[in-house]
Amino acid sequence: MARHVLSFRDDTRGVAAIEFAFIAAPLAGLMVAILQTSLTFFAQQTLETTAEKSVRKLITGEAQKASMTAAQFKTLVCTKLPSFMKCDNVYVDVTSAVSFASIATSAPTITFDGDGKVTNSFAFTPGGPGSINIVRIMYAWDVQAGPFGFDLATMSNKKRLLYATAVFKTEPYT
């Protein structure tokens, strides 16, 4: 290995440097793309863990017995997020269903007005004891367009919509 490094240094023709210059830009672009993809997957997994921890209060009926509001549940979700994720980018949708088959399985979407404010109205209607619920926690993750057109954004404002879904039947609490 040391011999190769020394031969690179002693090479006066400059061929090695020119060859590296050909691959330097694609290599840097690939590294940026890998980093951005890794961070996005990490944020997605963090959101999944947050959802898993947050729905516990709904499963046990604690939230329903305390008459928890949508804002209070969102605050609960935000306390479980790591510090690199902002609460302003979190959206929560909680609904109940009659059966597991009747649950909407389409991916959630977020729409914005001309000022960039969210126009969706998300529900917070958890069911009672023994009910089937679906909780969708969405997060607008900031992404930057990478080199060579690599872009993970799925929304118009350079953000990617990450979401975690939990479907469960509440315990028969009283």
JSON list of C-alpha atoms in Angstrom, two decimals:
[
{"chain": "A", "resi": 1, "resn": "MET", "atom": "CA", "xyz": [0.00, 0.00, 0.00]},
{"chain": "A", "resi": 2, "resn": "ALA", "atom": "CA", "xyz": [2.76, 2.43, 0.96]},
{"chain": "A", "resi": 3, "resn": "ARG", "atom": "CA", "xyz": [4.57, 1.63, -2.27]},
{"chain": "A", "resi": 4, "resn": "HIS", "atom": "CA", "xyz": [1.49, 2.61, -4.29]},
{"chain": "A", "resi": 5, "resn": "VAL", "atom": "CA", "xyz": [1.16, 5.89, -2.44]},
{"chain": "A", "resi": 6, "resn": "LEU", "atom": "CA", "xyz": [4.81, 6.67, -3.08]},
{"chain": "A", "resi": 7, "resn": "SER", "atom": "CA", "xyz": [4.48, 5.78, -6.75]},
{"chain": "A", "resi": 8, "resn": "PHE", "atom": "CA", "xyz": [1.48, 8.13, -7.02]},
{"chain": "A", "resi": 9, "resn": "ARG", "atom": "CA", "xyz": [3.58, 10.92, -5.51]},
{"chain": "A", "resi": 10, "resn": "ASP", "atom": "CA", "xyz": [6.54, 10.21, -7.75]},
{"chain": "A", "resi": 11, "resn": "ASP", "atom": "CA", "xyz": [4.47, 10.00, -10.93]},
{"chain": "A", "resi": 12, "resn": "THR", "atom": "CA", "xyz": [5.50, 13.08, -12.86]},
{"chain": "A", "resi": 13, "resn": "ARG", "atom": "CA", "xyz": [3.27, 12.49, -15.84]},
{"chain": "A", "resi": 14, "resn": "GLY", "atom": "CA", "xyz": [0.14, 13.54, -13.94]},
{"chain": "A", "resi": 15, "resn": "VAL", "atom": "CA", "xyz": [-1.94, 10.73, -15.40]},
{"chain": "A", "resi": 16, "resn": "ALA", "atom": "CA", "xyz": [-3.12, 9.51, -12.00]},
{"chain": "A", "resi": 17, "resn": "ALA", "atom": "CA", "xyz": [-4.27, 13.00, -11.01]},
{"chain": "A", "resi": 18, "resn": "ILE", "atom": "CA", "xyz": [-6.11, 13.49, -14.29]},
{"chain": "A", "resi": 19, "resn": "GLU", "atom": "CA", "xyz": [-7.81, 10.10, -13.98]},
{"chain": "A", "resi": 20, "resn": "PHE", "atom": "CA", "xyz": [-8.90, 10.94, -10.45]},
{"chain": "A", "resi": 21, "resn": "ALA", "atom": "CA", "xyz": [-10.25, 14.28, -11.68]},
{"chain": "A", "resi": 22, "resn": "PHE", "atom": "CA", "xyz": [-12.52, 12.35, -14.06]},
{"chain": "A", "resi": 23, "resn": "ILE", "atom": "CA", "xyz": [-14.12, 10.40, -11.24]},
{"chain": "A", "resi": 24, "resn": "ALA", "atom": "CA", "xyz": [-13.97, 13.01, -8.45]},
{"chain": "A", "resi": 25, "resn": "ALA", "atom": "CA", "xyz": [-17.26, 14.74, -9.29]},
{"chain": "A", "resi": 26, "resn": "PRO", "atom": "CA", "xyz": [-19.32, 11.53, -9.69]},
{"chain": "A", "resi": 27, "resn": "LEU", "atom": "CA", "xyz": [-17.71, 10.12, -6.55]},
{"chain": "A", "resi": 28, "resn": "ALA", "atom": "CA", "xyz": [-18.58, 13.24, -4.55]},
{"chain": "A", "resi": 29, "resn": "GLY", "atom": "CA", "xyz": [-22.12, 13.18, -5.95]},
{"chain": "A", "resi": 30, "resn": "LEU", "atom": "CA", "xyz": [-22.52, 9.54, -5.01]},
{"chain": "A", "resi": 31, "resn": "MET", "atom": "CA", "xyz": [-21.29, 10.24, -1.49]},
{"chain": "A", "resi": 32, "resn": "VAL", "atom": "CA", "xyz": [-23.77, 13.12, -1.06]},
{"chain": "A", "resi": 33, "resn": "ALA", "atom": "CA", "xyz": [-26.61, 10.95, -2.38]},
{"chain": "A", "resi": 34, "resn": "ILE", "atom": "CA", "xyz": [-25.70, 8.12, 0.00]},
{"chain": "A", "resi": 35, "resn": "LEU", "atom": "CA", "xyz": [-25.54, 10.52, 2.94]},
{"chain": "A", "resi": 36, "resn": "GLN", "atom": "CA", "xyz": [-28.87, 12.15, 2.10]},
{"chain": "A", "resi": 37, "resn": "THR", "atom": "CA", "xyz": [-30.57, 8.78, 1.60]},
{"chain": "A", "resi": 38, "resn": "SER", "atom": "CA", "xyz": [-29.15, 7.46, 4.87]},
{"chain": "A", "resi": 39, "resn": "LEU", "atom": "CA", "xyz": [-30.35, 10.49, 6.82]},
{"chain": "A", "resi": 40, "resn": "THR", "atom": "CA", "xyz": [-33.82, 10.18, 5.29]},
{"chain": "A", "resi": 41, "resn": "PHE", "atom": "CA", "xyz": [-34.05, 6.49, 6.21]},
{"chain": "A", "resi": 42, "resn": "PHE", "atom": "CA", "xyz": [-32.82, 7.30, 9.72]},
{"chain": "A", "resi": 43, "resn": "ALA", "atom": "CA", "xyz": [-35.50, 10.00, 10.11]},
{"chain": "A", "resi": 44, "resn": "GLN", "atom": "CA", "xyz": [-38.15, 7.56, 8.82]},
{"chain": "A", "resi": 45, "resn": "GLN", "atom": "CA", "xyz": [-37.13, 4.91, 11.34]},
{"chain": "A", "resi": 46, "resn": "THR", "atom": "CA", "xyz": [-37.11, 7.51, 14.11]},
{"chain": "A", "resi": 47, "resn": "LEU", "atom": "CA", "xyz": [-40.66, 8.50, 13.15]},
{"chain": "A", "resi": 48, "resn": "GLU", "atom": "CA", "xyz": [-41.73, 4.83, 13.23]},
{"chain": "A", "resi": 49, "resn": "THR", "atom": "CA", "xyz": [-40.32, 4.48, 16.75]},
{"chain": "A", "resi": 50, "resn": "THR", "atom": "CA", "xyz": [-42.02, 7.70, 17.84]},
{"chain": "A", "resi": 51, "resn": "ALA", "atom": "CA", "xyz": [-45.37, 6.44, 16.53]},
{"chain": "A", "resi": 52, "resn": "GLU", "atom": "CA", "xyz": [-44.93, 3.12, 18.29]},
{"chain": "A", "resi": 53, "resn": "LYS", "atom": "CA", "xyz": [-44.27, 4.86, 21.62]},
{"chain": "A", "resi": 54, "resn": "SER", "atom": "CA", "xyz": [-47.02, 7.46, 21.20]},
{"chain": "A", "resi": 55, "resn": "VAL", "atom": "CA", "xyz": [-49.95, 5.18, 20.37]},
{"chain": "A", "resi": 56, "resn": "ARG", "atom": "CA", "xyz": [-49.55, 3.32, 23.65]},
{"chain": "A", "resi": 57, "resn": "LYS", "atom": "CA", "xyz": [-51.74, 5.93, 25.38]},
{"chain": "A", "resi": 58, "resn": "LEU", "atom": "CA", "xyz": [-54.47, 5.29, 22.81]},
{"chain": "A", "resi": 59, "resn": "ILE", "atom": "CA", "xyz": [-54.19, 1.50, 22.99]},
{"chain": "A", "resi": 60, "resn": "THR", "atom": "CA", "xyz": [-54.64, 1.48, 26.76]},
{"chain": "A", "resi": 61, "resn": "GLY", "atom": "CA", "xyz": [-57.41, 4.09, 26.68]},
{"chain": "A", "resi": 62, "resn": "GLU", "atom": "CA", "xyz": [-55.43, 6.59, 28.77]},
{"chain": "A", "resi": 63, "resn": "ALA", "atom": "CA", "xyz": [-55.85, 9.31, 26.16]},
{"chain": "A", "resi": 64, "resn": "GLN", "atom": "CA", "xyz": [-59.57, 8.69, 25.74]},
{"chain": "A", "resi": 65, "resn": "LYS", "atom": "CA", "xyz": [-60.25, 8.63, 29.50]},
{"chain": "A", "resi": 66, "resn": "ALA", "atom": "CA", "xyz": [-58.32, 11.89, 29.90]},
{"chain": "A", "resi": 67, "resn": "SER", "atom": "CA", "xyz": [-60.26, 13.45, 26.97]},
{"chain": "A", "resi": 68, "resn": "MET", "atom": "CA", "xyz": [-56.97, 14.20, 25.24]},
{"chain": "A", "resi": 69, "resn": "THR", "atom": "CA", "xyz": [-57.25, 16.70, 22.38]},
{"chain": "A", "resi": 70, "resn": "ALA", "atom": "CA", "xyz": [-55.47, 16.60, 19.03]},
{"chain": "A", "resi": 71, "resn": "ALA", "atom": "CA", "xyz": [-53.08, 19.32, 20.21]},
{"chain": "A", "resi": 72, "resn": "GLN", "atom": "CA", "xyz": [-52.27, 17.40, 23.38]},
{"chain": "A", "resi": 73, "resn": "PHE", "atom": "CA", "xyz": [-51.63, 14.21, 21.43]},
{"chain": "A", "resi": 74, "resn": "LYS", "atom": "CA", "xyz": [-49.39, 16.10, 18.99]},
{"chain": "A", "resi": 75, "resn": "THR", "atom": "CA", "xyz": [-47.47, 17.48, 21.98]},
{"chain": "A", "resi": 76, "resn": "LEU", "atom": "CA", "xyz": [-47.09, 13.92, 23.28]},
{"chain": "A", "resi": 77, "resn": "VAL", "atom": "CA", "xyz": [-45.74, 12.85, 19.88]},
{"chain": "A", "resi": 78, "resn": "CYS", "atom": "CA", "xyz": [-43.34, 15.80, 19.82]},
{"chain": "A", "resi": 79, "resn": "THR", "atom": "CA", "xyz": [-41.89, 14.89, 23.23]},
{"chain": "A", "resi": 80, "resn": "LYS", "atom": "CA", "xyz": [-40.90, 11.53, 21.80]},
{"chain": "A", "resi": 81, "resn": "LEU", "atom": "CA", "xyz": [-39.15, 13.01, 18.75]},
{"chain": "A", "resi": 82, "resn": "PRO", "atom": "CA", "xyz": [-35.38, 13.48, 18.80]},
{"chain": "A", "resi": 83, "resn": "SER", "atom": "CA", "xyz": [-34.04, 17.03, 18.92]},
{"chain": "A", "resi": 84, "resn": "PHE", "atom": "CA", "xyz": [-33.14, 17.14, 15.21]},
{"chain": "A", "resi": 85, "resn": "MET", "atom": "CA", "xyz": [-36.83, 16.86, 14.24]},
{"chain": "A", "resi": 86, "resn": "LYS", "atom": "CA", "xyz": [-39.03, 19.97, 14.63]},
{"chain": "A", "resi": 87, "resn": "CYS", "atom": "CA", "xyz": [-42.53, 19.78, 16.07]},
{"chain": "A", "resi": 88, "resn": "ASP", "atom": "CA", "xyz": [-43.75, 22.33, 13.50]},
{"chain": "A", "resi": 89, "resn": "ASN", "atom": "CA", "xyz": [-43.31, 19.70, 10.78]},
{"chain": "A", "resi": 90, "resn": "VAL", "atom": "CA", "xyz": [-45.45, 17.05, 12.53]},
{"chain": "A", "resi": 91, "resn": "TYR", "atom": "CA", "xyz": [-49.03, 16.27, 11.49]},
{"chain": "A", "resi": 92, "resn": "VAL", "atom": "CA", "xyz": [-51.22, 13.71, 13.25]},
{"chain": "A", "resi": 93, "resn": "ASP", "atom": "CA", "xyz": [-54.34, 11.95, 11.97]},
{"chain": "A", "resi": 94, "resn": "VAL", "atom": "CA", "xyz": [-56.25, 9.58, 14.30]},
{"chain": "A", "resi": 95, "resn": "THR", "atom": "CA", "xyz": [-59.44, 7.83, 13.19]},
{"chain": "A", "resi": 96, "resn": "SER", "atom": "CA", "xyz": [-61.37, 4.71, 14.09]},
{"chain": "A", "resi": 97, "resn": "ALA", "atom": "CA", "xyz": [-62.82, 2.08, 11.79]},
{"chain": "A", "resi": 98, "resn": "VAL", "atom": "CA", "xyz": [-65.54, -0.55, 11.96]},
{"chain": "A", "resi": 99, "resn": "SER", "atom": "CA", "xyz": [-63.24, -3.35, 10.79]},
{"chain": "A", "resi": 100, "resn": "PHE", "atom": "CA", "xyz": [-59.66, -3.88, 9.75]},
{"chain": "A", "resi": 101, "resn": "ALA", "atom": "CA", "xyz": [-60.82, -4.35, 6.15]},
{"chain": "A", "resi": 102, "resn": "SER", "atom": "CA", "xyz": [-62.47, -0.91, 6.05]},
{"chain": "A", "resi": 103, "resn": "ILE", "atom": "CA", "xyz": [-59.30, 1.00, 6.91]},
{"chain": "A", "resi": 104, "resn": "ALA", "atom": "CA", "xyz": [-58.07, 3.34, 4.16]},
{"chain": "A", "resi": 105, "resn": "THR", "atom": "CA", "xyz": [-54.65, 2.14, 3.06]},
{"chain": "A", "resi": 106, "resn": "SER", "atom": "CA", "xyz": [-53.76, 4.94, 0.66]},
{"chain": "A", "resi": 107, "resn": "ALA", "atom": "CA", "xyz": [-50.69, 7.02, 1.41]},
{"chain": "A", "resi": 108, "resn": "PRO", "atom": "CA", "xyz": [-51.48, 10.30, 3.13]},
{"chain": "A", "resi": 109, "resn": "THR", "atom": "CA", "xyz": [-50.92, 13.57, 1.30]},
{"chain": "A", "resi": 110, "resn": "ILE", "atom": "CA", "xyz": [-50.45, 17.10, 2.51]},
{"chain": "A", "resi": 111, "resn": "THR", "atom": "CA", "xyz": [-51.59, 20.10, 0.47]},
{"chain": "A", "resi": 112, "resn": "PHE", "atom": "CA", "xyz": [-50.45, 23.68, 0.84]},
{"chain": "A", "resi": 113, "resn": "ASP", "atom": "CA", "xyz": [-51.95, 27.06, 0.03]},
{"chain": "A", "resi": 114, "resn": "GLY", "atom": "CA", "xyz": [-50.11, 29.87, -1.77]},
{"chain": "A", "resi": 115, "resn": "ASP", "atom": "CA", "xyz": [-48.38, 30.93, 1.46]},
{"chain": "A", "resi": 116, "resn": "GLY", "atom": "CA", "xyz": [-47.05, 27.44, 2.16]},
{"chain": "A", "resi": 117, "resn": "LYS", "atom": "CA", "xyz": [-49.51, 26.70, 4.98]},
{"chain": "A", "resi": 118, "resn": "VAL", "atom": "CA", "xyz": [-51.07, 23.25, 5.27]},
{"chain": "A", "resi": 119, "resn": "THR", "atom": "CA", "xyz": [-54.69, 23.16, 4.10]},
{"chain": "A", "resi": 120, "resn": "ASN", "atom": "CA", "xyz": [-55.51, 19.62, 5.24]},
{"chain": "A", "resi": 121, "resn": "SER", "atom": "CA", "xyz": [-57.81, 19.12, 8.20]},
{"chain": "A", "resi": 122, "resn": "PHE", "atom": "CA", "xyz": [-56.64, 16.07, 10.09]},
{"chain": "A", "resi": 123, "resn": "ALA", "atom": "CA", "xyz": [-58.98, 14.13, 12.36]},
{"chain": "A", "resi": 124, "resn": "PHE", "atom": "CA", "xyz": [-58.55, 13.17, 15.98]},
{"chain": "A", "resi": 125, "resn": "THR", "atom": "CA", "xyz": [-61.36, 10.73, 16.68]},
{"chain": "A", "resi": 126, "resn": "PRO", "atom": "CA", "xyz": [-60.00, 7.76, 18.60]},
{"chain": "A", "resi": 127, "resn": "GLY", "atom": "CA", "xyz": [-62.56, 5.06, 19.26]},
{"chain": "A", "resi": 128, "resn": "GLY", "atom": "CA", "xyz": [-63.71, 3.65, 22.56]},
{"chain": "A", "resi": 129, "resn": "PRO", "atom": "CA", "xyz": [-62.89, 0.34, 24.27]},
{"chain": "A", "resi": 130, "resn": "GLY", "atom": "CA", "xyz": [-62.26, -2.50, 21.82]},
{"chain": "A", "resi": 131, "resn": "SER", "atom": "CA", "xyz": [-62.35, -0.22, 18.77]},
{"chain": "A", "resi": 132, "resn": "ILE", "atom": "CA", "xyz": [-60.07, -0.42, 15.76]},
{"chain": "A", "resi": 133, "resn": "ASN", "atom": "CA", "xyz": [-57.96, 2.70, 15.27]},
{"chain": "A", "resi": 134, "resn": "ILE", "atom": "CA", "xyz": [-55.52, 4.00, 12.70]},
{"chain": "A", "resi": 135, "resn": "VAL", "atom": "CA", "xyz": [-52.92, 6.59, 13.66]},
{"chain": "A", "resi": 136, "resn": "ARG", "atom": "CA", "xyz": [-50.87, 8.30, 10.98]},
{"chain": "A", "resi": 137, "resn": "ILE", "atom": "CA", "xyz": [-48.03, 10.51, 12.07]},
{"chain": "A", "resi": 138, "resn": "MET", "atom": "CA", "xyz": [-46.63, 12.54, 9.20]},
{"chain": "A", "resi": 139, "resn": "TYR", "atom": "CA", "xyz": [-43.45, 14.58, 9.10]},
{"chain": "A", "resi": 140, "resn": "ALA", "atom": "CA", "xyz": [-42.34, 17.05, 6.43]},
{"chain": "A", "resi": 141, "resn": "TRP", "atom": "CA", "xyz": [-38.60, 16.26, 6.22]},
{"chain": "A", "resi": 142, "resn": "ASP", "atom": "CA", "xyz": [-36.37, 18.95, 4.70]},
{"chain": "A", "resi": 143, "resn": "VAL", "atom": "CA", "xyz": [-34.26, 17.67, 1.81]},
{"chain": "A", "resi": 144, "resn": "GLN", "atom": "CA", "xyz": [-31.90, 19.45, -0.51]},
{"chain": "A", "resi": 145, "resn": "ALA", "atom": "CA", "xyz": [-31.54, 18.58, -4.16]},
{"chain": "A", "resi": 146, "resn": "GLY", "atom": "CA", "xyz": [-28.27, 16.77, -4.61]},
{"chain": "A", "resi": 147, "resn": "PRO", "atom": "CA", "xyz": [-25.83, 16.79, -7.48]},
{"chain": "A", "resi": 148, "resn": "PHE", "atom": "CA", "xyz": [-26.83, 15.46, -10.90]},
{"chain": "A", "resi": 149, "resn": "GLY", "atom": "CA", "xyz": [-30.53, 15.97, -10.22]},
{"chain": "A", "resi": 150, "resn": "PHE", "atom": "CA", "xyz": [-30.71, 13.57, -7.25]},
{"chain": "A", "resi": 151, "resn": "ASP", "atom": "CA", "xyz": [-33.73, 14.73, -5.28]},
{"chain": "A", "resi": 152, "resn": "LEU", "atom": "CA", "xyz": [-35.65, 12.88, -2.57]},
{"chain": "A", "resi": 153, "resn": "ALA", "atom": "CA", "xyz": [-38.37, 15.54, -2.25]},
{"chain": "A", "resi": 154, "resn": "THR", "atom": "CA", "xyz": [-41.92, 14.26, -2.70]},
{"chain": "A", "resi": 155, "resn": "MET", "atom": "CA", "xyz": [-43.59, 17.58, -1.94]},
{"chain": "A", "resi": 156, "resn": "SER", "atom": "CA", "xyz": [-43.43, 20.84, -3.84]},
{"chain": "A", "resi": 157, "resn": "ASN", "atom": "CA", "xyz": [-41.56, 22.77, -1.13]},
{"chain": "A", "resi": 158, "resn": "LYS", "atom": "CA", "xyz": [-38.31, 20.73, -1.11]},
{"chain": "A", "resi": 159, "resn": "LYS", "atom": "CA", "xyz": [-39.63, 18.42, 1.58]},
{"chain": "A", "resi": 160, "resn": "ARG", "atom": "CA", "xyz": [-40.23, 14.70, 1.71]},
{"chain": "A", "resi": 161, "resn": "LEU", "atom": "CA", "xyz": [-43.33, 13.39, 3.43]},
{"chain": "A", "resi": 162, "resn": "LEU", "atom": "CA", "xyz": [-42.34, 10.74, 5.94]},
{"chain": "A", "resi": 163, "resn": "TYR", "atom": "CA", "xyz": [-45.14, 8.91, 7.67]},
{"chain": "A", "resi": 164, "resn": "ALA", "atom": "CA", "xyz": [-45.62, 6.18, 10.21]},
{"chain": "A", "resi": 165, "resn": "THR", "atom": "CA", "xyz": [-48.87, 4.28, 10.55]},
{"chain": "A", "resi": 166, "resn": "ALA", "atom": "CA", "xyz": [-50.16, 2.24, 13.46]},
{"chain": "A", "resi": 167, "resn": "VAL", "atom": "CA", "xyz": [-53.31, 0.15, 13.24]},
{"chain": "A", "resi": 168, "resn": "PHE", "atom": "CA", "xyz": [-54.52, -1.41, 16.46]},
{"chain": "A", "resi": 169, "resn": "LYS", "atom": "CA", "xyz": [-57.48, -2.51, 18.51]},
{"chain": "A", "resi": 170, "resn": "THR", "atom": "CA", "xyz": [-57.81, -0.69, 21.82]},
{"chain": "A", "resi": 171, "resn": "GLU", "atom": "CA", "xyz": [-57.86, -2.63, 25.04]},
{"chain": "A", "resi": 172, "resn": "PRO", "atom": "CA", "xyz": [-61.24, -3.11, 26.73]},
{"chain": "A", "resi": 173, "resn": "TYR", "atom": "CA", "xyz": [-60.59, -0.35, 29.26]},
{"chain": "A", "resi": 174, "resn": "THR", "atom": "CA", "xyz": [-63.25, 1.03, 31.58]}
]
